[in-house]
PDB file of C-alpha atoms and ligand atoms in Angstrom:
ATOM      1  CA  MET A   1       3.347 -26.856   0.024  1.00 80.00           C
ATOM      2  CA  GLY A   2      -0.349 -27.233   0.856  1.00 93.00           C
ATOM      3  CA  ALA A   3      -2.834 -24.639  -0.356  1.00 94.00           C
ATOM      4  CA  LEU A   4      -3.404 -23.181   3.103  1.00 96.00           C
ATOM      5  CA  SER A   5       0.264 -22.796   3.945  1.00 97.00           C
ATOM      6  CA  SER A   6       0.885 -21.379   0.488  1.00 98.00           C
ATOM      7  CA  MET A   7      -1.758 -18.703   1.149  1.00 98.00           C
ATOM      8  CA  PHE A   8      -0.349 -18.009   4.599  1.00 98.00           C
ATOM      9  CA  TRP A   9       3.166 -17.399   3.263  1.00 98.00           C
ATOM     10  CA  ALA A  10       1.826 -15.189   0.483  1.00 98.00           C
ATOM     11  CA  LEU A  11       0.117 -12.997   3.102  1.00 98.00           C
ATOM     12  CA  TRP A  12       3.183 -13.085   5.347  1.00 98.00           C
ATOM     13  CA  TYR A  13       5.269 -11.926   2.396  1.00 98.00           C
ATOM     14  CA  VAL A  14       2.993  -9.022   1.475  1.00 98.00           C
ATOM     15  CA  LEU A  15       2.157  -7.862   5.019  1.00 98.00           C
ATOM     16  CA  PRO A  16       4.553  -4.844   5.024  1.00 98.00           C
ATOM     17  CA  ALA A  17       2.798  -3.538   1.886  1.00 98.00           C
ATOM     18  CA  TYR A  18      -0.614  -3.822   3.543  1.00 98.00           C
ATOM     19  CA  PHE A  19       0.571  -1.870   6.587  1.00 98.00           C
ATOM     20  CA  ALA A  20       2.336   0.720   4.439  1.00 98.00           C
ATOM     21  CA  ASN A  21      -0.819   1.266   2.422  1.00 98.00           C
ATOM     22  CA  ALA A  22      -3.161   1.469   5.418  1.00 96.00           C
ATOM     23  CA  SER A  23      -1.176   3.572   7.913  1.00 97.00           C
ATOM     24  CA  PRO A  24      -1.342   6.940   6.035  1.00 97.00           C
ATOM     25  CA  VAL A  25      -5.046   7.084   6.915  1.00 96.00           C
ATOM     26  CA  ILE A  26      -3.912   7.683  10.521  1.00 96.00           C
ATOM     27  CA  LEU A  27      -0.440   9.189   9.984  1.00 97.00           C
ATOM     28  CA  GLY A  28      -1.180  11.356   6.955  1.00 97.00           C
ATOM     29  CA  GLY A  29      -1.921  15.046   6.788  1.00 96.00           C
ATOM     30  CA  GLY A  30       0.010  18.249   6.343  1.00 97.00           C
ATOM     31  CA  ARG A  31       1.815  19.269   3.199  1.00 98.00           C
ATOM     32  CA  PRO A  32       0.660  17.473   0.032  1.00 98.00           C
ATOM     33  CA  ILE A  33       3.414  15.870  -2.087  1.00 98.00           C
ATOM     34  CA  ASP A  34       2.415  17.913  -5.146  1.00 98.00           C
ATOM     35  CA  GLY A  35       2.656  21.127  -3.102  1.00 98.00           C
ATOM     36  CA  GLY A  36      -0.683  22.210  -4.570  1.00 98.00           C
ATOM     37  CA  ARG A  37       0.667  22.129  -8.130  1.00 98.00           C
ATOM     38  CA  LYS A  38      -1.580  21.408 -11.076  1.00 98.00           C
ATOM     39  CA  TRP A  39      -1.082  19.406 -14.270  1.00 98.00           C
ATOM     40  CA  ARG A  40      -1.750  20.976 -17.655  1.00 97.00           C
ATOM     41  CA  ASP A  41      -5.346  19.687 -17.537  1.00 98.00           C
ATOM     42  CA  GLY A  42      -6.014  22.053 -14.625  1.00 98.00           C
ATOM     43  CA  ASN A  43      -6.390  19.280 -12.058  1.00 98.00           C
ATOM     44  CA  ARG A  44      -3.991  18.647  -9.208  1.00 98.00           C
ATOM     45  CA  LEU A  45      -0.959  16.443  -9.853  1.00 98.00           C
ATOM     46  CA  PHE A  46      -1.897  14.026  -7.014  1.00 98.00           C
ATOM     47  CA  GLY A  47      -4.255  15.986  -4.752  1.00 98.00           C
ATOM     48  CA  ASP A  48      -4.512  16.658  -1.021  1.00 98.00           C
ATOM     49  CA  GLY A  49      -4.922  12.933  -0.240  1.00 98.00           C
ATOM     50  CA  LYS A  50      -1.206  12.272  -0.918  1.00 98.00           C
ATOM     51  CA  THR A  51       0.967  13.864   1.772  1.00 98.00           C
ATOM     52  CA  TRP A  52       4.658  13.609   2.690  1.00 98.00           C
ATOM     53  CA  ARG A  53       3.754  12.508   6.204  1.00 98.00           C
ATOM     54  CA  GLY A  54       1.501   9.755   4.864  1.00 98.00           C
ATOM     55  CA  PHE A  55       4.162   8.607   2.403  1.00 98.00           C
ATOM     56  CA  PHE A  56       7.107   8.423   4.790  1.00 98.00           C
ATOM     57  CA  GLY A  57       4.951   7.332   7.721  1.00 98.00           C
ATOM     58  CA  GLY A  58       3.699   4.426   5.612  1.00 98.00           C
ATOM     59  CA  VAL A  59       7.201   3.455   4.471  1.00 98.00           C
ATOM     60  CA  LEU A  60       8.464   3.527   8.082  1.00 98.00           C
ATOM     61  CA  VAL A  61       5.550   1.517   9.488  1.00 98.00           C
ATOM     62  CA  GLY A  62       5.772  -1.077   6.695  1.00 99.00           C
ATOM     63  CA  THR A  63       9.526  -1.474   7.147  1.00 98.00           C
ATOM     64  CA  PHE A  64       9.086  -1.816  10.907  1.00 98.00           C
ATOM     65  CA  VAL A  65       6.484  -4.543  10.343  1.00 98.00           C
ATOM     66  CA  GLY A  66       9.156  -6.459   8.428  1.00 98.00           C
ATOM     67  CA  VAL A  67      11.511  -6.178  11.416  1.00 98.00           C
ATOM     68  CA  ILE A  68       8.815  -7.563  13.748  1.00 98.00           C
ATOM     69  CA  GLN A  69       8.151 -10.366  11.249  1.00 98.00           C
ATOM     70  CA  TYR A  70      11.852 -11.184  11.242  1.00 98.00           C
ATOM     71  CA  TYR A  71      11.920 -11.656  15.018  1.00 98.00           C
ATOM     72  CA  LEU A  72       8.728 -13.770  14.883  1.00 98.00           C
ATOM     73  CA  ILE A  73       9.861 -16.098  12.061  1.00 98.00           C
ATOM     74  CA  PRO A  74      13.587 -15.453  11.326  1.00 98.00           C
ATOM     75  CA  SER A  75      13.872 -18.237   8.718  1.00 98.00           C
ATOM     76  CA  PHE A  76      11.439 -16.513   6.329  1.00 98.00           C
ATOM     77  CA  TYR A  77      13.801 -13.614   5.624  1.00 97.00           C
ATOM     78  CA  GLY A  78      17.032 -15.327   6.586  1.00 97.00           C
ATOM     79  CA  SER A  79      18.656 -12.165   7.915  1.00 98.00           C
ATOM     80  CA  LEU A  80      17.606  -8.875   9.484  1.00 98.00           C
ATOM     81  CA  ARG A  81      19.226  -7.064   6.583  1.00 98.00           C
ATOM     82  CA  THR A  82      17.053  -8.918   4.058  1.00 98.00           C
ATOM     83  CA  ALA A  83      13.983  -8.292   6.223  1.00 98.00           C
ATOM     84  CA  VAL A  84      14.593  -4.529   6.280  1.00 98.00           C
ATOM     85  CA  LEU A  85      15.411  -4.393   2.579  1.00 98.00           C
ATOM     86  CA  LEU A  86      12.425  -6.461   1.451  1.00 98.00           C
ATOM     87  CA  ALA A  87       9.942  -4.745   3.778  1.00 98.00           C
ATOM     88  CA  PHE A  88      11.254  -1.361   2.648  1.00 99.00           C
ATOM     89  CA  LEU A  89      10.861  -2.256  -1.042  1.00 99.00           C
ATOM     90  CA  LEU A  90       7.337  -3.618  -0.487  1.00 99.00           C
ATOM     91  CA  SER A  91       6.367  -0.477   1.464  1.00 99.00           C
ATOM     92  CA  PHE A  92       8.024   2.038  -0.849  1.00 99.00           C
ATOM     93  CA  GLY A  93       6.541   0.193  -3.844  1.00 98.00           C
ATOM     94  CA  ALA A  94       3.077   0.250  -2.279  1.00 98.00           C
ATOM     95  CA  LEU A  95       3.185   4.005  -1.647  1.00 98.00           C
ATOM     96  CA  MET A  96       4.615   4.699  -5.126  1.00 98.00           C
ATOM     97  CA  GLY A  97       1.829   2.635  -6.698  1.00 98.00           C
ATOM     98  CA  ASP A  98      -0.708   4.534  -4.613  1.00 98.00           C
ATOM     99  CA  LEU A  99       0.762   7.816  -5.850  1.00 98.00           C
ATOM    100  CA  VAL A 100       0.633   6.716  -9.496  1.00 98.00           C
ATOM    101  CA  GLY A 101      -2.976   5.644  -8.888  1.00 98.00           C
ATOM    102  CA  SER A 102      -3.889   9.136  -7.679  1.00 98.00           C
ATOM    103  CA  PHE A 103      -2.073  10.677 -10.652  1.00 98.00           C
ATOM    104  CA  ILE A 104      -4.209   8.548 -12.990  1.00 98.00           C
ATOM    105  CA  LYS A 105      -7.397   9.392 -11.059  1.00 98.00           C
ATOM    106  CA  ARG A 106      -6.737  13.143 -11.341  1.00 98.00           C
ATOM    107  CA  ARG A 107      -6.094  12.769 -15.094  1.00 98.00           C
ATOM    108  CA  LEU A 108      -9.480  11.021 -15.340  1.00 98.00           C
ATOM    109  CA  ASN A 109     -11.082  14.022 -13.568  1.00 98.00           C
ATOM    110  CA  LEU A 110     -11.918  11.994 -10.448  1.00 98.00           C
ATOM    111  CA  PRO A 111     -11.827  14.128  -7.282  1.00 97.00           C
ATOM    112  CA  ARG A 112      -9.849  13.145  -4.181  1.00 96.00           C
ATOM    113  CA  GLY A 113     -11.393  10.212  -2.367  1.00 95.00           C
ATOM    114  CA  TYR A 114     -13.523   9.189  -5.331  1.00 96.00           C
ATOM    115  CA  PRO A 115     -13.369   5.396  -5.724  1.00 95.00           C
ATOM    116  CA  ALA A 116     -11.621   3.868  -8.746  1.00 97.00           C
ATOM    117  CA  VAL A 117     -12.399   0.156  -8.619  1.00 95.00           C
ATOM    118  CA  GLY A 118      -9.320  -1.915  -9.409  1.00 95.00           C
ATOM    119  CA  LEU A 119      -6.838   0.937  -9.207  1.00 96.00           C
ATOM    120  CA  ASP A 120      -7.531   1.637  -5.508  1.00 96.00           C
ATOM    121  CA  GLN A 121      -7.290  -2.012  -4.437  1.00 96.00           C
ATOM    122  CA  LEU A 122      -4.608  -3.386  -6.743  1.00 97.00           C
ATOM    123  CA  GLY A 123      -2.373  -0.497  -7.836  1.00 98.00           C
ATOM    124  CA  PHE A 124      -0.393  -0.495  -4.613  1.00 98.00           C
ATOM    125  CA  LEU A 125      -0.163  -4.311  -4.593  1.00 98.00           C
ATOM    126  CA  ILE A 126       1.149  -4.702  -8.136  1.00 98.00           C
ATOM    127  CA  SER A 127       3.690  -1.925  -7.577  1.00 98.00           C
ATOM    128  CA  ALA A 128       4.819  -3.454  -4.241  1.00 98.00           C
ATOM    129  CA  LEU A 129       5.275  -6.891  -5.839  1.00 98.00           C
ATOM    130  CA  ALA A 130       7.263  -5.329  -8.693  1.00 98.00           C
ATOM    131  CA  PHE A 131       9.609  -3.371  -6.396  1.00 98.00           C
ATOM    132  CA  ALA A 132      10.272  -6.393  -4.166  1.00 98.00           C
ATOM    133  CA  TYR A 133      10.637  -8.852  -7.041  1.00 98.00           C
ATOM    134  CA  PRO A 134      14.455  -8.594  -7.428  1.00 98.00           C
ATOM    135  CA  VAL A 135      15.012  -9.473  -3.749  1.00 98.00           C
ATOM    136  CA  LYS A 136      12.337 -12.095  -3.109  1.00 98.00           C
ATOM    137  CA  THR A 137       9.106 -13.053  -4.796  1.00 98.00           C
ATOM    138  CA  VAL A 138       6.228 -15.532  -4.502  1.00 98.00           C
ATOM    139  CA  SER A 139       4.932 -18.133  -6.951  1.00 98.00           C
ATOM    140  CA  SER A 140       2.511 -17.136  -9.719  1.00 97.00           C
ATOM    141  CA  GLY A 141      -0.235 -19.059  -7.892  1.00 97.00           C
ATOM    142  CA  GLN A 142       0.442 -17.043  -4.743  1.00 98.00           C
ATOM    143  CA  MET A 143       0.376 -13.817  -6.772  1.00 98.00           C
ATOM    144  CA  LEU A 144      -2.997 -14.783  -8.200  1.00 98.00           C
ATOM    145  CA  PHE A 145      -4.243 -15.462  -4.673  1.00 98.00           C
ATOM    146  CA  LEU A 146      -3.034 -12.020  -3.545  1.00 98.00           C
ATOM    147  CA  LEU A 147      -4.729 -10.328  -6.515  1.00 98.00           C
ATOM    148  CA  ILE A 148      -8.040 -11.916  -5.515  1.00 98.00           C
ATOM    149  CA  PHE A 149      -7.676 -11.634  -1.735  1.00 98.00           C
ATOM    150  CA  THR A 150      -6.253  -8.084  -1.460  1.00 98.00           C
ATOM    151  CA  PRO A 151      -9.437  -6.274  -2.569  1.00 97.00           C
ATOM    152  CA  LEU A 152     -11.300  -8.068   0.256  1.00 97.00           C
ATOM    153  CA  VAL A 153      -8.668  -6.985   2.806  1.00 95.00           C
ATOM    154  CA  HIS A 154      -8.707  -3.476   1.355  1.00 94.00           C
ATOM    155  CA  TRP A 155     -12.469  -3.228   1.645  1.00 95.00           C
ATOM    156  CA  ALA A 156     -12.499  -4.625   5.212  1.00 95.00           C
ATOM    157  CA  ALA A 157      -9.682  -2.303   6.355  1.00 93.00           C
ATOM    158  CA  ASN A 158     -11.355   0.762   4.853  1.00 93.00           C
ATOM    159  CA  TYR A 159     -14.711  -0.138   6.349  1.00 95.00           C
ATOM    160  CA  PHE A 160     -13.022  -0.505   9.734  1.00 95.00           C
ATOM    161  CA  ALA A 161     -11.283   2.882   9.321  1.00 94.00           C
ATOM    162  CA  TYR A 162     -14.622   4.437   8.373  1.00 95.00           C
ATOM    163  CA  LYS A 163     -16.333   2.950  11.443  1.00 95.00           C
ATOM    164  CA  MET A 164     -13.484   4.245  13.626  1.00 95.00           C
ATOM    165  CA  GLY A 165     -14.049   7.731  12.218  1.00 94.00           C
ATOM    166  CA  TRP A 166     -10.600   7.882  10.563  1.00 94.00           C
ATOM    167  CA  LYS A 167     -12.134   8.170   7.090  1.00 91.00           C
ATOM    168  CA  SER A 168     -15.240   9.955   5.879  1.00 91.00           C
ATOM    169  CA  VAL A 169     -16.102   7.321   3.267  1.00 90.00           C
ATOM    170  CA  PRO A 170     -16.019   3.511   3.618  1.00 89.00           C
ATOM    171  CA  TRP A 171     -13.769   2.993   0.519  1.00 86.00           C
TER     172      TRP A 171
HETATM  173  N1  CTP B   1      -2.755   9.559   2.797  1.00 78.65           N
HETATM  174  C1  CTP B   1      -1.706  10.465   2.929  1.00 78.65           C
HETATM  175  N2  CTP B   1      -0.587  10.335   2.178  1.00 78.65           N
HETATM  176  C2  CTP B   1      -0.456   9.341   1.282  1.00 78.65           C
HETATM  177  C3  CTP B   1      -1.506   8.403   1.119  1.00 78.65           C
HETATM  178  C4  CTP B   1      -2.647   8.556   1.885  1.00 78.65           C
HETATM  179  O1  CTP B   1      -1.787  11.382   3.761  1.00 78.65           O
HETATM  180  N3  CTP B   1       0.677   9.241   0.554  1.00 78.65           N
HETATM  181  C5  CTP B   1      -3.937   9.710   3.671  1.00 78.65           C
HETATM  182  C6  CTP B   1      -4.860  10.838   3.203  1.00 78.65           C
HETATM  183  O2  CTP B   1      -5.443  11.431   4.336  1.00 78.65           O
HETATM  184  C7  CTP B   1      -5.897  10.086   2.401  1.00 78.65           C
HETATM  185  C8  CTP B   1      -6.045   8.808   3.186  1.00 78.65           C
HETATM  186  O3  CTP B   1      -4.718   8.526   3.658  1.00 78.65           O
HETATM  187  O4  CTP B   1      -7.093  10.791   2.275  1.00 78.65           O
HETATM  188  C9  CTP B   1      -6.601   7.632   2.401  1.00 78.65           C
HETATM  189  O5  CTP B   1      -5.743   7.292   1.330  1.00 78.65           O
HETATM  190  P1  CTP B   1      -6.311   7.074  -0.138  1.00 78.65           P
HETATM  191  O6  CTP B   1      -7.616   6.366  -0.096  1.00 78.65           O
HETATM  192  O7  CTP B   1      -5.205   6.473  -0.926  1.00 78.65           O
HETATM  193  O8  CTP B   1      -6.505   8.587  -0.653  1.00 78.65           O
HETATM  194  P2  CTP B   1      -7.807   9.355  -1.162  1.00 78.65           P
HETATM  195  O9  CTP B   1      -8.151  10.417  -0.174  1.00 78.65           O
HETATM  196  O10 CTP B   1      -8.870   8.395  -1.558  1.00 78.65           O
HETATM  197  O11 CTP B   1      -7.277  10.128  -2.444  1.00 78.65           O
HETATM  198  P3  CTP B   1      -7.184   9.630  -3.985  1.00 78.65           P
HETATM  199  O12 CTP B   1      -8.497   9.960  -4.617  1.00 78.65           O
HETATM  200  O13 CTP B   1      -6.059  10.436  -4.529  1.00 78.65           O
HETATM  201  O14 CTP B   1      -6.895   8.163  -3.973  1.00 78.65           O
HETATM  202 MG1   MG B   2      -9.359   6.421  -1.338  1.00 78.65          MG
HETATM  203  K1    K B   3      -5.388   4.653  -2.867  1.00 78.65           K
END
């Protein structure tokens, strides 16, 4: 496999996770997952930035992206069932990683929306790759590419969301 096609398939593989991670910015809101509860340090468990609507909206959108991908290039997943399963695991993993990231941020006394370089850009990715791993994975070279490329995508997507007025900060 050439380098370019290797990068393309890595991005094709991870696409549901990207959509799952980005869509809560638009779909989120309403009741926070922690229900307002606090940890023993006095800070919120996750904070108001992690909502049920954002979580399940993201999982649904990401899984749906996998279905679209299946109809575009059926051979990549092999079957619709695998497409749904893999896209679901990537999406669920991404949102779980995002949640763990917020838990860590609150324990570090960082308020909602405060940037945590590394955690914000890679937490969801590493978790998504781990959840999807048993069903289908990519080579270590492709993983390395995703670790380097994802922060750029993350920054660009957040800047776009900021410019569109969906977010109050560009990170
Ligand atoms: N969002 C949501 N539910 C989620 C994840 C995200 O509703 N499970 C929405 C929230 O409106 C959130 C926005 O998407 O503010 C951006 O997500 P993110 O940057 O992950 O949250 P932050 O507000 O930065 O909060 P934190 O500091 O906890 O990361
Ligand atoms: Mg943020
Ligand atoms: K985040």
